Short mmCIF file of C-alpha atoms in Angstrom, two decimals:
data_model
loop_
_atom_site.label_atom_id
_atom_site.label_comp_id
_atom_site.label_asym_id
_atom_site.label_seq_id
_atom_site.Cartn_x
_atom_site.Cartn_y
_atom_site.Cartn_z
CA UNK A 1 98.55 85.31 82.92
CA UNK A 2 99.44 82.54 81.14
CA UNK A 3 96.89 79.68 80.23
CA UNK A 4 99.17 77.10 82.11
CA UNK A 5 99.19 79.66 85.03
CA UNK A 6 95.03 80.23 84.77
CA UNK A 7 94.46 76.13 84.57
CA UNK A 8 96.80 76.02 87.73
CA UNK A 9 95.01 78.73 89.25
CA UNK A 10 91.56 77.44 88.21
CA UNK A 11 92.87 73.48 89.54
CA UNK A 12 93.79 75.08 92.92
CA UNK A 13 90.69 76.40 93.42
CA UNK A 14 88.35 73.69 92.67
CA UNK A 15 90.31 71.59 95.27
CA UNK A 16 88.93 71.55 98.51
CA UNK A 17 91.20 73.46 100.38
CA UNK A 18 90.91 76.10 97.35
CA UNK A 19 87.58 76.30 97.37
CA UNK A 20 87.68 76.81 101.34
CA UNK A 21 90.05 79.66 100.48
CA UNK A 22 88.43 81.47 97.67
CA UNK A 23 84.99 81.70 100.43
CA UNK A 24 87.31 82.98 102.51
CA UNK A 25 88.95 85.80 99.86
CA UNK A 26 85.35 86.81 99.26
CA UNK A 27 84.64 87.72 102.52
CA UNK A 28 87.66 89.41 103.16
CA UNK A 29 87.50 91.32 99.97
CA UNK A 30 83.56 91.99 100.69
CA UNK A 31 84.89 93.67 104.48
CA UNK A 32 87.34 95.81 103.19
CA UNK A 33 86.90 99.34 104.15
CA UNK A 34 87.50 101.11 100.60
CA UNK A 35 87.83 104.38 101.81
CA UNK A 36 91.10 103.25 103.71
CA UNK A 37 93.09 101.36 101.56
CA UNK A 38 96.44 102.83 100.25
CA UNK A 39 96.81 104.40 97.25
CA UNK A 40 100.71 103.22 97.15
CA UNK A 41 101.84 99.67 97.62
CA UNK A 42 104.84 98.86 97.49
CA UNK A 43 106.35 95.03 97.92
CA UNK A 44 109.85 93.41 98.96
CA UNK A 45 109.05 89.61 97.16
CA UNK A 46 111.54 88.12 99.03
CA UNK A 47 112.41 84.40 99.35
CA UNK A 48 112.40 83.12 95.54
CA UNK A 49 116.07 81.68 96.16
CA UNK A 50 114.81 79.61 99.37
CA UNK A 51 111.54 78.84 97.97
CA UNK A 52 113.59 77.12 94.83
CA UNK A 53 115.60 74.96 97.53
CA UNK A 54 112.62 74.05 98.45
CA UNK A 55 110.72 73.04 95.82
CA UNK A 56 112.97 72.28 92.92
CA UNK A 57 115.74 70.66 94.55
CA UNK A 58 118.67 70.67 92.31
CA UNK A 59 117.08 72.76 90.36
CA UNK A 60 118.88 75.95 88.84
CA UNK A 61 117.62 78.79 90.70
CA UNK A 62 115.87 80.43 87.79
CA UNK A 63 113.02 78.01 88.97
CA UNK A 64 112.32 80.03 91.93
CA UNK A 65 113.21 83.79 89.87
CA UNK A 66 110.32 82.44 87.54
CA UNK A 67 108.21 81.58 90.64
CA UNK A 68 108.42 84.68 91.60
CA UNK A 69 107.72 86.73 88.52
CA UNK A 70 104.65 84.40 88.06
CA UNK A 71 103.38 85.87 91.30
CA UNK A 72 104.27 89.49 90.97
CA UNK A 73 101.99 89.32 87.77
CA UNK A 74 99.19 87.94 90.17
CA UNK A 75 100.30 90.44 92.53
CA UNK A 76 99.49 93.19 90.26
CA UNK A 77 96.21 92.23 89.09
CA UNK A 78 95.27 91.95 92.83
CA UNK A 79 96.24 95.75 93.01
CA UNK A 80 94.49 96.53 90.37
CA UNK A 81 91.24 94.64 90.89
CA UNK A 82 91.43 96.99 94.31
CA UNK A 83 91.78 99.92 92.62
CA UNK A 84 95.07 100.82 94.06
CA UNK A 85 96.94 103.69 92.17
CA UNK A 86 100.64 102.72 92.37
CA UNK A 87 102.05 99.94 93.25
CA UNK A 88 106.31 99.28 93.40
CA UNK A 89 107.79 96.15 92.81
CA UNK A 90 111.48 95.91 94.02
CA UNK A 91 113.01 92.73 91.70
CA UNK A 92 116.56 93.35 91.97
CA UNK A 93 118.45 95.55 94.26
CA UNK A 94 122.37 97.06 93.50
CA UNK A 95 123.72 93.99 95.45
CA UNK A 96 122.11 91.52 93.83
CA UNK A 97 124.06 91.82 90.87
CA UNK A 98 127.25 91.57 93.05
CA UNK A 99 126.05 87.57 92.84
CA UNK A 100 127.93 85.10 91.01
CA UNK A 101 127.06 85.76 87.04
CA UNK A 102 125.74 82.34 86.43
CA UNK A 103 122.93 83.57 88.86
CA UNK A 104 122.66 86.98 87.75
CA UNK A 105 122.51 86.12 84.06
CA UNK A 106 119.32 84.05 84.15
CA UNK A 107 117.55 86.41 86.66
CA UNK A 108 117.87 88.97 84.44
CA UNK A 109 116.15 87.22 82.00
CA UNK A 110 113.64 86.24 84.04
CA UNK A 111 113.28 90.27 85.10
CA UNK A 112 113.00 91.40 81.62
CA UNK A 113 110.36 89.07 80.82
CA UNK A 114 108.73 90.63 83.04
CA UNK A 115 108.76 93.80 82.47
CA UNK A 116 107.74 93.41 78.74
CA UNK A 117 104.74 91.02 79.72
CA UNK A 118 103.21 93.27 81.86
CA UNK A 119 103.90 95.94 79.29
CA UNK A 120 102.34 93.50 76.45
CA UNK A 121 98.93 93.64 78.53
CA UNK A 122 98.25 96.87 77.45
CA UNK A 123 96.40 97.68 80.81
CA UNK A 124 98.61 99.37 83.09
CA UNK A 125 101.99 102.01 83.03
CA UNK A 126 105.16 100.86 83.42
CA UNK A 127 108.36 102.90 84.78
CA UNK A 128 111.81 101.42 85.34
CA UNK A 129 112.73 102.40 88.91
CA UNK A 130 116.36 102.21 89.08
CA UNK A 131 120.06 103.04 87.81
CA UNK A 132 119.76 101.42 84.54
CA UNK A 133 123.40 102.03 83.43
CA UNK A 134 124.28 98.96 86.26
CA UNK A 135 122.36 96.70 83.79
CA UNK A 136 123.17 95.46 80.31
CA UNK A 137 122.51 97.88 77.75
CA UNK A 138 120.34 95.66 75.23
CA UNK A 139 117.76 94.85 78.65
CA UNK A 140 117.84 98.81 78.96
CA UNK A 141 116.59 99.35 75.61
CA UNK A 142 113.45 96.46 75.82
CA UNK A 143 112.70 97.94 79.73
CA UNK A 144 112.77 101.76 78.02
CA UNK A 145 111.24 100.59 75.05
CA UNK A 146 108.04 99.00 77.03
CA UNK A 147 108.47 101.60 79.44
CA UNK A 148 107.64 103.88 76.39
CA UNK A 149 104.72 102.11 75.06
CA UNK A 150 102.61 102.37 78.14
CA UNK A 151 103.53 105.93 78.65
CA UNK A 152 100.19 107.58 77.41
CA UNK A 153 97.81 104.66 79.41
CA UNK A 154 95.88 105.99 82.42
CA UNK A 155 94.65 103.48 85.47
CA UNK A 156 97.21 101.25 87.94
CA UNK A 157 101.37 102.89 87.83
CA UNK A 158 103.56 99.82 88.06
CA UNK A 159 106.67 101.06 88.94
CA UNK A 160 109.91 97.89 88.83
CA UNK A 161 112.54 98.44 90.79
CA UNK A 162 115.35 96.98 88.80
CA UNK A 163 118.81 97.56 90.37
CA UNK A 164 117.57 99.66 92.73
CA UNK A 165 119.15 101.04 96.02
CA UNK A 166 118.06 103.19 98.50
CA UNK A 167 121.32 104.37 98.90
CA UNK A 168 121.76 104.81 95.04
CA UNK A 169 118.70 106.51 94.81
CA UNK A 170 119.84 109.43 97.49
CA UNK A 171 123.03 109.94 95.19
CA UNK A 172 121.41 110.21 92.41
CA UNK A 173 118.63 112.54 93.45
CA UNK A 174 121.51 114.76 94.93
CA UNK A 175 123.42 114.53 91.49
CA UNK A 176 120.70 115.31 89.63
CA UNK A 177 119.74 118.78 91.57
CA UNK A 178 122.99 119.63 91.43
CA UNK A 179 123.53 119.14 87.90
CA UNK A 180 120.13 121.36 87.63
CA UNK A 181 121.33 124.14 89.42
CA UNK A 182 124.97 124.34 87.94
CA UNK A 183 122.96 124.58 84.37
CA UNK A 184 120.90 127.45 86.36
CA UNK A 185 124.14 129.38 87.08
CA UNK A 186 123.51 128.39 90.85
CA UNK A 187 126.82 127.74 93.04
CA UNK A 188 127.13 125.27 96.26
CA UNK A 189 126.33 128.41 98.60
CA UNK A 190 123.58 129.46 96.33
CA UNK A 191 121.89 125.92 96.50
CA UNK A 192 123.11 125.00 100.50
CA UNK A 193 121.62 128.06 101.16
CA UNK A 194 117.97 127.42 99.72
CA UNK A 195 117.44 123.87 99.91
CA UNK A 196 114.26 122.05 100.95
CA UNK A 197 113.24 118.96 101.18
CA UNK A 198 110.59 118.81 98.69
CA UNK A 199 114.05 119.78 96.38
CA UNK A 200 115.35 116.63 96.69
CA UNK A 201 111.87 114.54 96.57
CA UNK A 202 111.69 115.86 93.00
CA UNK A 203 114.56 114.45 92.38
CA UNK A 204 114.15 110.59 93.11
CA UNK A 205 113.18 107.63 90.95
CA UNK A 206 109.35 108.12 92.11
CA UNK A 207 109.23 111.50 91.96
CA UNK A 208 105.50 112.55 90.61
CA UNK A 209 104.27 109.47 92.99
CA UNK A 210 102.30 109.13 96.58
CA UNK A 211 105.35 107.72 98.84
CA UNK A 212 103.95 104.53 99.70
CA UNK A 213 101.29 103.84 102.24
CA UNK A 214 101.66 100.27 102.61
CA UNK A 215 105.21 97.92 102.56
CA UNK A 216 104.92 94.50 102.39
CA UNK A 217 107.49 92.03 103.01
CA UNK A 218 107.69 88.66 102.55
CA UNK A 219 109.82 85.38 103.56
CA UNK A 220 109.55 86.28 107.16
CA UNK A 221 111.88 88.93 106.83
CA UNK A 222 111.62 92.39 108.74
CA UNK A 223 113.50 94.58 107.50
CA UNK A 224 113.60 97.53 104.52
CA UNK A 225 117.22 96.72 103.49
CA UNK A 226 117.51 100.10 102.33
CA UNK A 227 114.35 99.81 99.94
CA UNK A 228 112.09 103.71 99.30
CA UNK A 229 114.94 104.88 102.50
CA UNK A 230 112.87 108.33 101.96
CA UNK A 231 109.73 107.90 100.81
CA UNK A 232 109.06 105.61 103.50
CA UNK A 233 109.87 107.92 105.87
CA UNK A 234 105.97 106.94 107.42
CA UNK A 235 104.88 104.19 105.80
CA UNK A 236 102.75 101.06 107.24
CA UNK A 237 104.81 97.68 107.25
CA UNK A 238 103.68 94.49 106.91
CA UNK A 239 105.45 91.13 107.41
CA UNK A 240 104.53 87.76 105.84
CA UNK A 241 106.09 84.45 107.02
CA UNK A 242 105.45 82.92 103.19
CA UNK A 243 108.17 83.01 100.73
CA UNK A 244 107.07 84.93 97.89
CA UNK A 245 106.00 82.16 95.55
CA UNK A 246 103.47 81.15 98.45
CA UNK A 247 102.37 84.86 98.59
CA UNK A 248 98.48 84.33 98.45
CA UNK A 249 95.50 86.95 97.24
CA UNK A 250 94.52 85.53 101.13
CA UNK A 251 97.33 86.71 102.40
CA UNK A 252 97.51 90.35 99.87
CA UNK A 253 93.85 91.12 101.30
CA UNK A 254 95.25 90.41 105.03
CA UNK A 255 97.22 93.00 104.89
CA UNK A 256 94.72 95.22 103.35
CA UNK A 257 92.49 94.69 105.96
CA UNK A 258 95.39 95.17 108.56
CA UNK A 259 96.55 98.38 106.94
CA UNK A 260 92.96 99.77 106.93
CA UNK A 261 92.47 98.94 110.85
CA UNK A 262 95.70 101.51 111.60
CA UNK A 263 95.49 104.43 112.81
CA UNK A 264 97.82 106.35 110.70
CA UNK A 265 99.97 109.49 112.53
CA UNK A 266 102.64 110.43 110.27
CA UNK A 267 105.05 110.67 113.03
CA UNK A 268 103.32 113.12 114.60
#
């Protein structure tokens, strides 16, 4: 965080109706059960676009992109001061960049930033969840290259989901299984014949990860939009009527608290 962002933060809270909140974020984090919060969160931040119309009228909409990426760094502190183990952030899905390029272009920017600031912290591991050949290849190598220097560190996963679909993902999994087989000698019958579905789980972008307890979406939303289509296959949802700018650690530890009050069945 930057210090602009931490005098903001520290300015919000010493107003009254900060310091009403932050009483009220210490009671909800003091009630959470620990023993039932998820070990896998995963996020939608939806609503930067609408919160820049908003807020910043006129205003390019890299305003609200840069909102947004302020927050997902709060977002993942939050996790962390939790003790979650993973959490997923989905920044740009496959149709995204179908967008006009003068607002593709900038988001990417603000993306990549990003991605190498939480990187730069030296605190948590970074993995680029995604189908990185969609993006330009100088972005690649800085998302690889940070992805590479937090390889070794233990404590929160922080996986981005840059030009991610669930869709995408699915292909890909199936590509690469196949592709492992063929190199195996395997044929179509060989493989048709023995598949399971943990075969393909090894396969996706998360593989190695707990699918994800919790989803949270915000901007009042309530939908997946094909986001973790299989890992989510029992996941919790929570919606959010803020726009993801407005996301609040009030509104984070609500749906903690929410999460650990279910009664989880795993479609059973």
């Amino acid at each position: 965080m930057s210090w602009v962002e931490r005098a903001r933060e520290v300015a919000d809270r010493l107003h009254p109706a900060g310091l009403l909140y932050s009483t009220y974020e210490q009671r909800l984090l003091a009630e959470l059960d620990r023993d039932r919060l998820p070990r896998h969160v995963a996020v939608l931040a939806d609503g930067n676009r609408r919160w820049a119309r908003l807020n910043a009228p006129g205003q390019p909409y890299e305003v609200g992109y840069q909102a947004g990426a302020d927050k997902l760094k709060q977002f993942v502190e939050w996790c962390d001061e939790v003790g979650l183990g993973v959490v997923t952030l989905w920044v740009l899905s496959t149709e995204n960049l179908a967008r006009n390029s003068d607002d593709v272009k900038p988001l990417l920017g603000v993306i990549e930033r990003l991605f190498v600031e939480l990187a730069s912290t030296g605190r948590w591991r970074l993995k680029l969840v995604g189908d990185p050949s969609l993006l330009p290849e100088d972005m690649t190598d800085a998302l690889r290259a940070a992805e590479f220097d937090t390889a070794s560190l233990d404590g929160l996963k922080v996986n981005v989901a840059i030009a991610y679909g669930g869709r995408h993902e699915l292909r890909d999994a199936v590509r690469k299984l196949l592709a492992e087989e063929a190199s195996h000698g395997a044929s179509l019958a060989d493989v048709a014949e023995r598949l399971e579905i943990d075969d393909i789980a090894e396969h996706l972008y998360t593989a190695g990860d707990p699918d994800p307890d919790l989803i949270i979406r915000t901007s009042g939303e309530q939908r997946l939009s094909g986001f973790l289509m299989w890992q989510s296959a029992h996941s919790e949802f929570y919606f959010c009527e803020a726009l993801w700018p407005d996301f609040r650690r009030v509104d984070f530890l609500r749906a903690l608290r929410d999460y650990a009050s279910r009664e989880r069945r795993y479609g059973r």
